[in-house]
Coordinates of C-alpha atoms in Angstrom, one line a residue:
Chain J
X1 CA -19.5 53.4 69.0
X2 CA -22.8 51.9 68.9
X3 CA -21.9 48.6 67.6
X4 CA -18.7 48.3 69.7
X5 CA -21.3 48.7 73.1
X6 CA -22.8 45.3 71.8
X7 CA -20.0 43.8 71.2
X8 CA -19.3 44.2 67.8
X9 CA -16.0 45.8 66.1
X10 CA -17.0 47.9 63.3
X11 CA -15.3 47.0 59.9
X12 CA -13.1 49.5 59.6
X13 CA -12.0 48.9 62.9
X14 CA -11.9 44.9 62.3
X15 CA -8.2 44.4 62.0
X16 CA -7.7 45.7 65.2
X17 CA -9.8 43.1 66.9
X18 CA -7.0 40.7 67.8
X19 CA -4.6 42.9 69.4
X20 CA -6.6 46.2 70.9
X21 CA -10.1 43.9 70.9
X22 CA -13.4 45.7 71.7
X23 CA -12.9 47.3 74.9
X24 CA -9.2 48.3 73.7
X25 CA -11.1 50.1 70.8
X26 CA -13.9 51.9 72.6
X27 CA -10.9 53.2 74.9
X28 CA -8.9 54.5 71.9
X29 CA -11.9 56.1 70.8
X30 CA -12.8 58.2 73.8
X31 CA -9.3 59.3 74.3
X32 CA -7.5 62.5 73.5
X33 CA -3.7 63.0 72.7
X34 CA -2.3 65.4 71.8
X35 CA 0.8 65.2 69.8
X36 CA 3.5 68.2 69.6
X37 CA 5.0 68.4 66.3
X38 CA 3.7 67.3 63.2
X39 CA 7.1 67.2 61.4
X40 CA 8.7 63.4 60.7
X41 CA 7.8 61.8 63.9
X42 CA 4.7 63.9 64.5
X43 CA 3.2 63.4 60.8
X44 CA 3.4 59.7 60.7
X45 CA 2.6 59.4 64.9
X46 CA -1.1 61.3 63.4
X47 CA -1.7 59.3 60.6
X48 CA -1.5 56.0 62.5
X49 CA -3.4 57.0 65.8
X50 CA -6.1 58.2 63.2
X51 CA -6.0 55.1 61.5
X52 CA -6.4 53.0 64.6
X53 CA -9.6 55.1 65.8
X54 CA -7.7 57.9 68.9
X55 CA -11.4 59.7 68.9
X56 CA -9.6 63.1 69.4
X57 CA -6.2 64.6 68.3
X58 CA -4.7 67.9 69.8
X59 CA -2.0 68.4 67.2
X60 CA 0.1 71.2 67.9
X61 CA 3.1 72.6 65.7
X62 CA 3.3 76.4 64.2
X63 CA 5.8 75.6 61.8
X64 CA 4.7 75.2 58.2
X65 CA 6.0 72.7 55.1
X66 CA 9.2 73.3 53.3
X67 CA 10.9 71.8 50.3
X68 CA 13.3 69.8 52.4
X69 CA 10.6 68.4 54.6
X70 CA 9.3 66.2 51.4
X71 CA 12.0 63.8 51.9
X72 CA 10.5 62.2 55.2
X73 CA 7.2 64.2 57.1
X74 CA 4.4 62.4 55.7
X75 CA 2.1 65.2 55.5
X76 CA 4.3 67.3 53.6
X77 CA 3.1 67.4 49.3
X78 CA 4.1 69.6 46.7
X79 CA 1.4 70.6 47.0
X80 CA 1.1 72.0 50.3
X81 CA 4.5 74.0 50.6
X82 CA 4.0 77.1 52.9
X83 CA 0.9 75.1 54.5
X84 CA 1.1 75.6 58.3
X85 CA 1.8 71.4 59.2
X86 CA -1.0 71.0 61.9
X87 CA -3.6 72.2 59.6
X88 CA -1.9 70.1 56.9
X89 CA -2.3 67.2 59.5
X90 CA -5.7 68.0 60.8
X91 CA -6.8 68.1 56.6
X92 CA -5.1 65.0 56.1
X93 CA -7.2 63.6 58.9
X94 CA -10.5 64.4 58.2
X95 CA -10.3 62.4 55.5
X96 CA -9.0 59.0 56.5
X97 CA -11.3 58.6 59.8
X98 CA -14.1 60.5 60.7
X99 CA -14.8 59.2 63.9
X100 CA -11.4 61.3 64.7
X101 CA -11.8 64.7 65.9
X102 CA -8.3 66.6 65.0
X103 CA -7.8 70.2 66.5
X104 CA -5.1 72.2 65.1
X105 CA -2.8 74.3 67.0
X106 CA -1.3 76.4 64.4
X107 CA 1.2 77.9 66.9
X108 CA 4.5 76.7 69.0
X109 CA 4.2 75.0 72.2
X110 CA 6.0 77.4 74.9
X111 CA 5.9 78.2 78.3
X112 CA 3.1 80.3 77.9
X113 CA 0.6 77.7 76.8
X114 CA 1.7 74.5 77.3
X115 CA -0.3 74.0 80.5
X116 CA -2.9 75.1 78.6
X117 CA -2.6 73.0 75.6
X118 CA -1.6 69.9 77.5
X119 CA -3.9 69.7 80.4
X120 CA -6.5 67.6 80.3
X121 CA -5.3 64.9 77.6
X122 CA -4.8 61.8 78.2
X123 CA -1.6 60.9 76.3
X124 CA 1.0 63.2 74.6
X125 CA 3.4 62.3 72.2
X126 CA 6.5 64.2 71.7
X127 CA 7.3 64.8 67.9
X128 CA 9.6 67.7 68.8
X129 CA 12.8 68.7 66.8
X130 CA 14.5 70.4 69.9
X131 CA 15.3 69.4 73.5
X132 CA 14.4 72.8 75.3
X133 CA 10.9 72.5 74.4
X134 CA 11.2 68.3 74.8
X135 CA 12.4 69.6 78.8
X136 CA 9.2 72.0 78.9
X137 CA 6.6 69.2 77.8
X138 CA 8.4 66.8 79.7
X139 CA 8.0 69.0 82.8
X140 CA 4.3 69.8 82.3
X141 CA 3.0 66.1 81.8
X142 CA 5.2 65.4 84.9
X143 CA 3.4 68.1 86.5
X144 CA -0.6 67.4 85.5
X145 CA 0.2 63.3 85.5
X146 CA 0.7 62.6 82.0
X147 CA 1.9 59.9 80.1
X148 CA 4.4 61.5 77.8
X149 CA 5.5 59.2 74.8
X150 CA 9.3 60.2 73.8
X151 CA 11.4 60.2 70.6
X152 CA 14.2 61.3 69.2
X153 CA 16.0 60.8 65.7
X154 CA 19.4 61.7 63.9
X155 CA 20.2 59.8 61.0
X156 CA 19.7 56.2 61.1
X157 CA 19.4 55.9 65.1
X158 CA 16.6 56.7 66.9
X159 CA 15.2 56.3 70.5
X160 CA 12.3 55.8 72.1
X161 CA 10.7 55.9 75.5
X162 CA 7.7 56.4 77.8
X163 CA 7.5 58.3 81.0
X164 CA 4.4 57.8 83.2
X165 CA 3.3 59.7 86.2
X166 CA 6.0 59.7 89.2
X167 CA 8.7 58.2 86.8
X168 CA 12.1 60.4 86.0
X169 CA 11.8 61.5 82.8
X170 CA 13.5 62.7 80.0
X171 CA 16.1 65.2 82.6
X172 CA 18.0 61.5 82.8
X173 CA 18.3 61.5 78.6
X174 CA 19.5 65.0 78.2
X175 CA 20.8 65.6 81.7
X176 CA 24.3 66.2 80.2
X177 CA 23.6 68.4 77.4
X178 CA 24.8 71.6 78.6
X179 CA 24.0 74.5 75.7
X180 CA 23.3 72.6 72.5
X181 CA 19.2 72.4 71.9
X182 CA 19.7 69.7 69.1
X183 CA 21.9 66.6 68.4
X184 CA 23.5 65.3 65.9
X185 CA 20.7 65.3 63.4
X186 CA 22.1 68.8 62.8
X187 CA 25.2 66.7 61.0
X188 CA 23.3 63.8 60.1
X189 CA 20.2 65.1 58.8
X190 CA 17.2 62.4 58.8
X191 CA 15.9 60.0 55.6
X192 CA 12.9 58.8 55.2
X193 CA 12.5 55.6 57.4
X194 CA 14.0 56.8 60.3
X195 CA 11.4 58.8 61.7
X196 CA 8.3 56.5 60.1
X197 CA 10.3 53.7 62.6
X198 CA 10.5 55.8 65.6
X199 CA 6.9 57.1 65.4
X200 CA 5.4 53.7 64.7
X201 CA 7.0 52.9 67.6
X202 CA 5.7 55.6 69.5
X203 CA 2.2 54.8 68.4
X204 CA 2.6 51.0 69.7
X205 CA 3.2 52.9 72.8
X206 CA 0.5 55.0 73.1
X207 CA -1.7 51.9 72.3
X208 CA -0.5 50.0 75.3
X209 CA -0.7 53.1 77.3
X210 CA -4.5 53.6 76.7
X211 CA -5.5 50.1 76.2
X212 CA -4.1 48.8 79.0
X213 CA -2.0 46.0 76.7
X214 CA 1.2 44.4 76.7
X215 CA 4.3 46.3 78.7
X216 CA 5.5 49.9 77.8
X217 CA 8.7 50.9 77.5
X218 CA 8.8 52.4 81.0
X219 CA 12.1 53.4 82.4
X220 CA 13.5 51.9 79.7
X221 CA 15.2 53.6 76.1
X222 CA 14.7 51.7 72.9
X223 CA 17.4 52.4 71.1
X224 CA 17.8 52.1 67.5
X225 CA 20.8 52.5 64.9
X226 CA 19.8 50.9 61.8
X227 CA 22.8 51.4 59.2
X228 CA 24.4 49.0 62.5
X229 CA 21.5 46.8 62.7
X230 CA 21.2 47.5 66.6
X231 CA 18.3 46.9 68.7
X232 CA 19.1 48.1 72.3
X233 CA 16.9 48.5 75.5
X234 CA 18.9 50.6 77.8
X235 CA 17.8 51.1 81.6
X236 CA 16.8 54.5 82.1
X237 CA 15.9 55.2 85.7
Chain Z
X1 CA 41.3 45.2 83.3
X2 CA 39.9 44.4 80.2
X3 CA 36.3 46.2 79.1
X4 CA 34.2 46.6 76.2
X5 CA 33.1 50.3 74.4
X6 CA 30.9 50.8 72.5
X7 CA 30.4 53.8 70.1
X8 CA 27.4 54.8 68.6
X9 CA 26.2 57.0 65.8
X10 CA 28.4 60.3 65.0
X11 CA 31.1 58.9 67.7
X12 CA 32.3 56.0 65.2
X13 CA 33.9 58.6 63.6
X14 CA 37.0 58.3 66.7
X15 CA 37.7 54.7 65.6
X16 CA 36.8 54.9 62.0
X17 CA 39.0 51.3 61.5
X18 CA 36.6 49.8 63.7
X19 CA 32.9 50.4 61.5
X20 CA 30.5 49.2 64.4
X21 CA 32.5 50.9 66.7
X22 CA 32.9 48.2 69.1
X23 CA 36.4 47.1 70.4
X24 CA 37.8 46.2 73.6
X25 CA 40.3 48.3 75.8
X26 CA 43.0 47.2 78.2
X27 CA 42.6 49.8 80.7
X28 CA 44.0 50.5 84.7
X29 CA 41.6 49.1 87.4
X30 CA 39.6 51.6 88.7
X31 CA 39.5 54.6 86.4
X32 CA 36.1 56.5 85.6
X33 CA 34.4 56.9 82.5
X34 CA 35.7 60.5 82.4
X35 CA 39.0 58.6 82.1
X36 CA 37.9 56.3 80.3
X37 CA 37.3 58.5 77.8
X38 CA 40.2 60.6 77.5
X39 CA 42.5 57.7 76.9
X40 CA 40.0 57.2 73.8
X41 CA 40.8 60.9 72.8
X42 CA 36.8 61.7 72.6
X43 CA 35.5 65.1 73.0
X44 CA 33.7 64.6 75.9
X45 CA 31.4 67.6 75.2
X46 CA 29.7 64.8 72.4
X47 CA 28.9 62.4 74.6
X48 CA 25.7 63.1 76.1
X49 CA 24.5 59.4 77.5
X50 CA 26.6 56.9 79.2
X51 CA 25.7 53.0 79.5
X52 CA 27.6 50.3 81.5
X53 CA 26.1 47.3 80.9
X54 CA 22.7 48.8 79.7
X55 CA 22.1 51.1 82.5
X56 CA 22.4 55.0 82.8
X57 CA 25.6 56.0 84.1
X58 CA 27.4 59.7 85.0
X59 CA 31.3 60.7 84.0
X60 CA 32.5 59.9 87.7
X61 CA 31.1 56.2 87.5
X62 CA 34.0 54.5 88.4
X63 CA 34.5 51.1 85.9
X64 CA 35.2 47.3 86.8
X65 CA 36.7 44.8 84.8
X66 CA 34.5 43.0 81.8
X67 CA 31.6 46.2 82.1
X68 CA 30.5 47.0 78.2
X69 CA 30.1 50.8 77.9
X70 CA 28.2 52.6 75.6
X71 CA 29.1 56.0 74.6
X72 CA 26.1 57.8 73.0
X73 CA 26.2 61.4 71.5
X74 CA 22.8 64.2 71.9
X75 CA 19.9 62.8 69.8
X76 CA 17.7 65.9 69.4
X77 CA 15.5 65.1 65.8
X78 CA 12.2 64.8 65.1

């Protein structure tokens, strides 16, 4: 931090200098998300803001690692099987940037400490597997003024969205689901790129959400299918 | 009046001789998406978001000629 308030991007940092630049770095750096979930969006959402320098990470999920989780969550190892996956993440973190301080929530988000875990941060990314609790972050960040960064994957599609304060939210995505709490990943099941896509994306977003850079996807859905090779925005208001 | 629909993901599966699930339909003036799609002979249950022409639409929107509609099933992973 001291060489970025003269100016000057650190070197680990220096690859960042053309797009987020020095003030977009310090900015990164003294914010806090926190991202729910650290399945396959979630684990590769936490290894990229921690690689670009987010100075604190609220990483909540009380789920821990199975066999079938190898195949995409990047913080899943043989060798951490049983491991509860925000710990795993939090680990994973310490030792790519130190500058990042990660916080694990071993626990699920619910309605009894959402506000709680979600007040007072600056960005949250969803990296949910279910839409109920999708609805209950989507209402709290709605509620404290909190940029909510959205995704959601089944096989090879995937979508993508932000919601800032005062905008409709993700009641216009799932506003006709009636009972089911998941989609058709339930059929479809996810591989490997598909949620690395969808959470890259999702950390562009939280970039140009702190920084200040470029135009997030607000109001609008990014929608991907990739065995069809489409790219859609779709007005979401 | 002549319109495009589009399928995605798990709702291909309706028109499996079309594989990007894009056709067009010859289909009477006026009629809603609900209609819409049971002339298709979709479950309407699976179709959780609607586009016409890229923007978020209900059941009841009522369809003019040349609109593209998307058809997009509950996309709940993570």
């Amino acid at each position: 931090m001291a060489l970025l308030a003269e100016g000057k991007m650190p070197e680990r940092y220096q690859r960042n200098f053309g797009t987020v630049g020095i003030a977009g770095q310090i900015r990164l750096l003294k914010s806090k998300v926190a991202v729910v979930g650290a399945g396959g969006l979630g684990g590769t959402v936490i290894e990229l803001l921690a690689r670009l320098g987010v100075g604190q990470l609220r990483i909540i999920d009380g789920d821990t690692f199975a066999v079938h989780n190898l195949n995409r969550q990047l913080m899943s190892t043989e060798h951490n099987i049983g491991v509860n996956k925000a710990y795993a993440a939090a680990s994973r973190v310490e030792v790519i940037n130190c500058d990042v301080q990660a916080e694990a929530i071993p626990c699920m988000l619910d309605e009894g400490n959402a506000e709680k875990l979600l007040k007072g941060v600056d960005v949250v990314v969803d990296a949910l597997d279910n839409v109920s609790t999708r609805l209950l972050v989507n209402r709290v960040t709605k509620q404290y003024g909190i940029p909510l960064i959205y995704a959601a994957i089944a096989g090879f599609t995937g979508q993508v969205m932000t919601i800032m304060p005062g905008d409709n939210g993700l009641e216009r995505i799932y506003r006709q689901t009636n009972a089911p709490n998941q989609g058709v990943e339930t059929m479809l099941g996810n591989p490997a790129g598909t949620p690395a896509l969808a959470a890259s994306l999702q950390v562009q977003e939280v970039v140009k959400v702190i920084t200040g850079i470029g135009e997030p996807l607000r109001n609008k859905l990014l929608y991907f299918d990739t065995e069809m090779n489409v790219f859609e925005i779709l007005t979401v208001t | 009046m002549v319109i495009e629909v589009r399928l995605y993901a798990t709702l291909r599966r309706y028109r499996p001789s079309i594989p990007n699930g894009v056709f067009t339909a010859d289909i009477p003036d006026g009629i809603s998406v609900a209609e819409l799609v049971e002339k298709l002979e979709i479950d309407p249950a699976e179709i959780h978001m609607i586009m016409v022409n890229g923007i978020g639409r209900e059941m009841d929107g009522i369809l003019a000629d040349g609109d593209r509609i998307g058809l997009f099933p509950a996309v709940g992973g993570g």
